[in-house]
């Protein structure tokens, strides 16, 4: 494959030096930064993630910070999710939709206080939408991208490694909660979260200059745990049903289509962008929806474009993520399927880049 020309627009991360030194083999571009996709091989990285512990440079999960008296008001405008009971140490997965109910992003919101929030974004320029909304509604809130870069520690030994660096308090952090913990002469927000189903943490590095010190501290402390650099793993995230914005859904899709209907529960009387459109769709039901899909035969080459799902020569959906699963001995996939064909057990044809295969709708992801 051809090379990627680097320039100032492809921003480095505070951990790039470590990622390069430890042998990253491939990157993707995400929020105009480089996100590692392979260290050893996708399958070797998968095995290691499920058995040990990995450190992931997920700085590409950029933060949109909201600060000011109207920060909470702006957050409520931004998402159909009910934020009324959210505590100051919680993180919520929040769909963000436009006035037509189309998904603009599927970030994690981190609440610090009513007047201070981070929105940890997926791959779209959400900052512009949030700044525009604050301006248009005349809200008293500052919206900006802070110098914050998440570093994820994922895998079954994540708690052990984190406890060695941050102390045993990390073990008390519950899922999607966060706590500020000291590191050298500073401190970082540490959350129990991350883009894998293997368990783990995300450290929100504030101040890039501490990046390599944090990176090195984790690798020094975890040598006997077989800690390695890693990254979101294609196979593991498909097995777990973790969606990828821009791949599995776009602005063309509603949160109901994405299977995120449980997060569209804003309190009665709360106005958010997209409310009318979502309420209409809740009444009629979505026309298509995300499904777990298995693809027959030997290992597929993962898709670089959507693969049509066909029934008797008619397109009834598409597969957007697919990979061979060593643990389940089948090709696991994520697809969007029309209502008439989305029941578990339905067999369709999928037009992969290497020919037609049988695809079967599953009753859930591989957990
Ligand atoms: N962590 C942080 N920021 C992120 C991601 C992350 N920004 C980009 C991207 N990932 C956003 N997308 C997701 C998708 C899924 C989850 C988190 C972010 C996730 N889902 C859990 C699940 O589906 O099981 C839990 C959802 C819930 O029940 O609340 O974790 O990974 N900081």
XYZ file of C-alpha atoms and ligand atoms in Angstrom:
399
model
C 0.000 0.000 0.000
C 1.128 3.591 -0.571
C 2.376 5.718 2.340
C 0.580 8.451 4.211
C 2.273 11.866 3.980
C 2.479 13.453 7.409
C 1.978 17.144 8.035
C 0.735 19.500 10.724
C -2.898 18.686 9.818
C -2.391 15.062 10.898
C -1.841 15.960 14.510
C 0.554 13.843 16.600
C -0.594 12.608 20.012
C 1.211 12.842 23.358
C 1.923 9.102 23.035
C 2.991 8.930 19.349
C 6.638 8.493 20.278
C 5.832 5.373 22.339
C 3.462 3.971 19.717
C 6.115 4.329 17.001
C 8.970 3.037 19.168
C 6.928 -0.063 20.070
C 6.301 -1.033 16.482
C 2.844 0.093 15.333
C 2.226 -1.565 11.937
C -0.873 0.276 10.632
C -2.948 3.351 11.325
C -6.322 4.722 10.365
C -7.250 8.436 10.342
C -9.782 9.533 12.975
C -10.611 13.139 13.891
C -7.616 14.194 11.797
C -5.211 12.211 13.954
C -3.595 8.781 13.602
C -5.264 5.863 15.376
C -3.241 2.622 15.477
C -5.083 -0.416 14.065
C -2.422 -3.143 14.206
C 0.647 -3.907 16.318
C 1.476 -7.611 15.765
C -1.505 -8.731 13.630
C -5.246 -8.167 14.153
C -5.595 -11.800 15.320
C -2.513 -11.794 17.585
C -3.577 -8.433 19.080
C -7.083 -9.911 19.687
C -5.715 -12.958 21.530
C -3.448 -10.791 23.660
C -6.266 -8.317 24.493
C -8.498 -11.159 25.705
C -5.746 -12.817 27.799
C -3.569 -10.016 29.179
C -3.576 -6.193 29.279
C -2.960 -3.541 26.641
C -2.277 0.199 26.614
C -4.083 2.035 23.802
C -3.349 5.505 22.448
C -6.931 6.654 21.881
C -6.072 10.370 21.841
C -8.240 10.536 18.696
C -11.220 10.420 21.070
C -11.026 14.243 21.257
C -12.887 16.129 23.933
C -15.383 18.921 23.370
C -15.372 20.830 26.657
C -18.385 22.834 27.838
C -17.795 25.300 30.682
C -20.189 27.883 32.031
C -23.575 28.475 33.629
C -25.465 27.109 30.578
C -23.318 23.988 30.085
C -26.004 21.601 31.374
C -28.689 23.373 29.311
C -26.518 22.898 26.205
C -25.930 19.202 27.020
C -29.690 18.641 27.297
C -30.193 20.265 23.886
C -27.549 17.984 22.377
C -28.825 14.520 23.264
C -32.079 12.557 23.501
C -30.661 10.739 26.552
C -32.125 11.593 29.960
C -29.374 13.324 31.960
C -31.543 14.222 34.974
C -30.084 11.573 37.292
C -26.506 11.752 36.057
C -24.036 12.214 38.914
C -20.877 14.340 38.849
C -18.704 11.208 38.582
C -20.611 9.527 35.751
C -19.981 8.900 32.074
C -22.903 8.291 29.695
C -22.925 6.950 26.152
C -25.026 9.628 24.414
C -26.378 9.674 20.862
C -26.196 13.175 19.323
C -28.694 13.813 16.522
C -29.609 16.621 14.122
C -33.121 18.050 13.659
C -34.005 15.149 11.331
C -32.981 12.561 13.929
C -29.776 11.667 12.044
C -26.776 10.557 14.082
C -24.052 13.225 14.214
C -21.838 11.331 16.647
C -22.057 8.671 19.392
C -19.734 10.026 22.095
C -19.238 9.352 25.765
C -20.242 12.351 27.916
C -18.189 12.877 31.064
C -19.864 15.017 33.697
C -17.602 16.936 36.073
C -20.236 19.342 37.449
C -23.442 20.896 36.088
C -21.283 23.669 34.611
C -18.417 21.538 33.246
C -18.610 18.612 30.811
C -16.435 16.749 28.329
C -17.899 15.107 25.255
C -15.495 12.357 24.156
C -16.244 12.210 20.458
C -16.248 9.572 17.730
C -15.049 10.429 14.219
C -16.963 13.562 13.149
C -16.421 17.303 13.680
C -18.851 17.634 16.550
C -17.057 20.725 17.927
C -18.552 22.886 15.144
C -22.106 21.667 15.816
C -21.790 22.326 19.552
C -20.221 25.781 19.080
C -22.896 26.693 16.533
C -25.708 25.546 18.794
C -24.340 27.496 21.765
C -24.044 30.609 19.606
C -27.440 30.216 17.941
C -29.241 29.717 21.224
C -27.318 32.542 22.915
C -26.080 30.308 25.719
C -23.567 31.420 28.328
C -21.065 28.610 27.838
C -17.543 28.280 26.463
C -17.068 25.433 23.962
C -13.556 24.344 22.968
C -11.189 21.417 22.450
C -8.944 21.144 25.539
C -5.477 19.558 25.739
C -6.924 16.221 26.855
C -5.949 12.856 25.368
C -7.425 9.547 26.548
C -5.139 6.562 27.080
C -7.027 3.275 27.501
C -5.864 0.299 29.571
C -7.909 -2.721 28.479
C -7.956 -6.455 29.157
C -8.481 -8.879 32.060
C -5.346 -7.678 33.890
C -6.219 -3.966 33.543
C -7.191 -3.504 37.216
C -3.943 -5.064 38.419
C -1.836 -2.828 36.179
C -3.814 0.320 36.999
C -3.615 -0.388 40.750
C 0.173 -0.546 40.499
C 0.329 2.923 38.904
C -2.618 4.735 40.534
C -3.190 2.751 43.751
C -5.908 0.362 44.866
C -8.611 3.081 44.589
C -8.913 2.228 40.896
C -10.574 -1.046 41.893
C -13.451 0.880 43.511
C -14.332 2.836 40.354
C -17.560 1.347 39.000
C -18.427 0.928 35.285
C -18.832 4.322 33.559
C -17.824 6.215 36.732
C -14.692 8.323 37.124
C -12.358 9.583 39.812
C -9.462 12.065 39.827
C -6.259 10.232 40.802
C -2.732 11.531 41.357
C 0.176 10.809 39.048
C 3.578 12.269 39.994
C 2.968 15.988 40.716
C -0.349 16.119 38.824
C -3.652 14.228 38.580
C -5.874 12.759 35.887
C -9.515 11.762 35.546
C -9.612 7.952 35.414
C -12.814 6.249 34.224
C -13.895 2.611 34.153
C -14.687 2.510 30.414
C -13.179 1.763 27.036
C -13.885 0.513 23.555
C -13.647 -3.212 24.344
C -15.704 -5.770 26.260
C -12.641 -7.066 28.149
C -12.932 -4.502 30.943
C -10.602 -1.652 31.708
C -10.024 2.033 32.207
C -9.521 5.262 30.336
C -7.049 7.837 31.683
C -7.801 11.360 30.446
C -4.317 12.864 30.144
C -4.504 16.605 30.776
C -1.332 18.373 29.635
C 0.390 16.561 26.774
C 3.808 17.028 28.348
C 3.038 14.160 30.764
C 2.214 11.743 27.940
C 5.398 9.735 27.712
C 5.853 9.652 31.505
C 2.412 8.041 31.817
C 3.080 5.675 28.922
C 6.424 4.567 30.382
C 4.992 4.186 33.910
C 2.367 1.718 32.620
C 4.890 -0.342 30.663
C 7.426 -0.353 33.530
C 4.782 -1.479 36.039
C 3.309 -4.163 33.796
C 6.316 -6.050 32.455
C 5.433 -9.241 34.374
C 1.760 -8.889 33.306
C 2.837 -9.128 29.663
C 1.535 -5.596 28.963
C 1.721 -4.566 25.310
C 0.655 -1.627 23.193
C -2.711 -2.237 21.525
C -5.628 -0.490 19.889
C -9.360 -0.949 19.347
C -9.495 -4.432 17.852
C -11.735 -5.040 14.851
C -12.610 -8.651 15.742
C -13.224 -8.025 19.437
C -15.370 -4.944 18.884
C -17.562 -6.747 16.322
C -18.018 -9.700 18.697
C -19.018 -7.201 21.393
C -21.328 -5.151 19.161
C -19.432 -1.874 19.658
C -20.465 0.422 16.819
C -18.065 2.525 14.772
C -19.392 5.916 13.651
C -18.769 6.455 9.931
C -18.643 2.684 9.401
C -21.704 1.087 10.989
C -23.787 4.260 11.028
C -23.714 7.759 9.572
C -25.840 10.916 9.578
C -28.291 8.933 7.398
C -29.194 6.724 10.379
C -31.312 7.382 13.442
C -30.401 6.167 16.930
C -33.304 3.687 16.748
C -31.818 2.212 13.597
C -28.512 1.936 15.458
C -30.103 -0.001 18.303
C -29.593 2.972 20.629
C -33.296 3.450 21.369
C -32.688 2.784 25.077
C -30.659 6.004 25.158
C -33.534 8.091 23.720
C -35.362 8.624 27.009
C -35.244 12.387 27.712
C -37.567 13.499 30.505
C -41.062 14.761 29.596
C -40.848 18.449 28.831
C -37.129 18.376 27.975
C -36.464 19.848 24.554
C -33.555 18.462 22.538
C -32.568 18.790 18.890
C -34.304 16.056 16.894
C -37.139 15.472 19.384
C -40.011 15.712 16.856
C -38.250 13.429 14.378
C -37.362 10.813 17.001
C -40.825 10.808 18.545
C -42.340 10.212 15.109
C -39.938 7.340 14.508
C -40.597 5.849 17.954
C -44.316 5.837 17.043
C -43.865 4.203 13.623
C -40.853 2.027 14.469
C -37.541 2.054 12.571
C -37.513 0.683 9.002
C -34.098 -0.938 9.415
C -31.832 -1.768 12.316
C -28.309 -2.875 13.277
C -27.939 -6.632 13.609
C -25.214 -9.113 14.470
C -24.621 -11.214 11.367
C -22.497 -14.303 10.776
C -20.991 -14.881 7.344
C -20.419 -18.470 6.215
C -17.187 -19.879 4.857
C -13.539 -19.188 5.550
C -12.044 -15.871 6.677
C -13.276 -12.796 4.796
C -11.050 -9.788 4.094
C -12.654 -6.995 6.179
C -14.766 -4.592 4.086
C -13.378 -1.260 2.841
C -16.907 -0.348 1.645
C -20.410 -1.501 2.582
C -21.311 -4.987 1.294
C -24.888 -5.283 -0.009
C -27.183 -7.775 1.749
C -29.515 -9.348 -0.809
C -32.698 -11.436 -0.714
C -33.849 -12.933 -4.029
C -31.867 -10.315 -5.923
C -33.247 -7.336 -3.961
C -31.077 -5.248 -1.646
C -32.402 -5.458 1.936
C -29.454 -4.104 3.888
C -25.676 -3.945 4.127
C -22.737 -5.293 6.105
C -20.355 -2.570 7.285
C -17.909 -4.419 9.576
C -16.767 -8.042 9.283
C -13.846 -10.209 10.388
C -12.960 -13.814 11.138
C -13.387 -14.684 14.823
C -10.860 -17.221 16.107
C -12.926 -17.818 19.267
C -16.288 -18.340 17.533
C -14.850 -19.968 14.370
C -17.052 -17.924 12.044
C -16.969 -14.551 10.326
C -18.622 -12.078 12.701
C -20.225 -8.984 11.238
C -22.304 -5.876 11.899
C -24.978 -4.917 9.401
C -28.066 -2.771 8.898
C -31.085 -4.892 7.890
C -34.612 -3.937 6.795
C -37.478 -4.915 9.117
C -38.872 -7.711 6.909
C -35.549 -9.541 7.091
C -34.082 -8.699 10.516
C -35.446 -11.660 12.537
C -32.823 -14.012 13.979
C -32.250 -16.999 11.728
C -32.984 -15.150 8.476
C -30.483 -16.198 5.808
C -29.441 -13.616 3.203
C -26.744 -13.307 0.543
C -23.908 -10.887 1.191
C -21.903 -9.501 -1.718
C -18.377 -9.418 -0.286
C -15.454 -8.013 -2.270
C -14.467 -11.638 -2.930
C -17.837 -13.026 -3.979
C -21.268 -13.953 -2.614
C -21.590 -15.693 0.764
C -24.483 -16.794 2.969
C -25.162 -14.405 5.865
C -27.348 -15.267 8.844
C -28.994 -12.739 11.164
C -28.093 -13.567 14.797
C -30.177 -13.020 17.937
C -27.378 -10.976 19.517
C -23.670 -10.232 19.492
C -21.017 -12.710 20.579
C -20.651 -12.091 24.297
N -14.301 6.011 25.051
C -14.250 7.358 25.069
N -14.565 8.089 23.988
C -14.953 7.459 22.852
C -15.045 6.058 22.790
C -14.708 5.324 23.939
N -15.253 8.199 21.757
C -15.402 7.543 20.491
C -16.104 6.225 20.571
N -15.486 5.418 21.632
C -17.551 6.448 20.883
N -18.333 5.237 20.724
C -18.581 4.368 21.778
C -19.247 3.201 21.511
C -19.499 2.303 22.536
C -19.093 2.593 23.827
C -18.424 3.748 24.084
C -18.180 4.658 23.056
C -19.357 1.674 24.959
N -20.491 0.987 24.954
C -20.798 0.036 25.995
C -21.571 -1.116 25.368
O -22.137 -0.925 24.313
O -21.548 -2.172 25.955
C -21.573 0.621 27.147
C -22.757 1.453 26.783
C -23.597 1.773 28.003
O -24.311 0.887 28.440
O -23.552 2.914 28.505
O -18.586 1.579 25.896
O -14.716 4.070 23.974
N -13.854 7.987 26.164
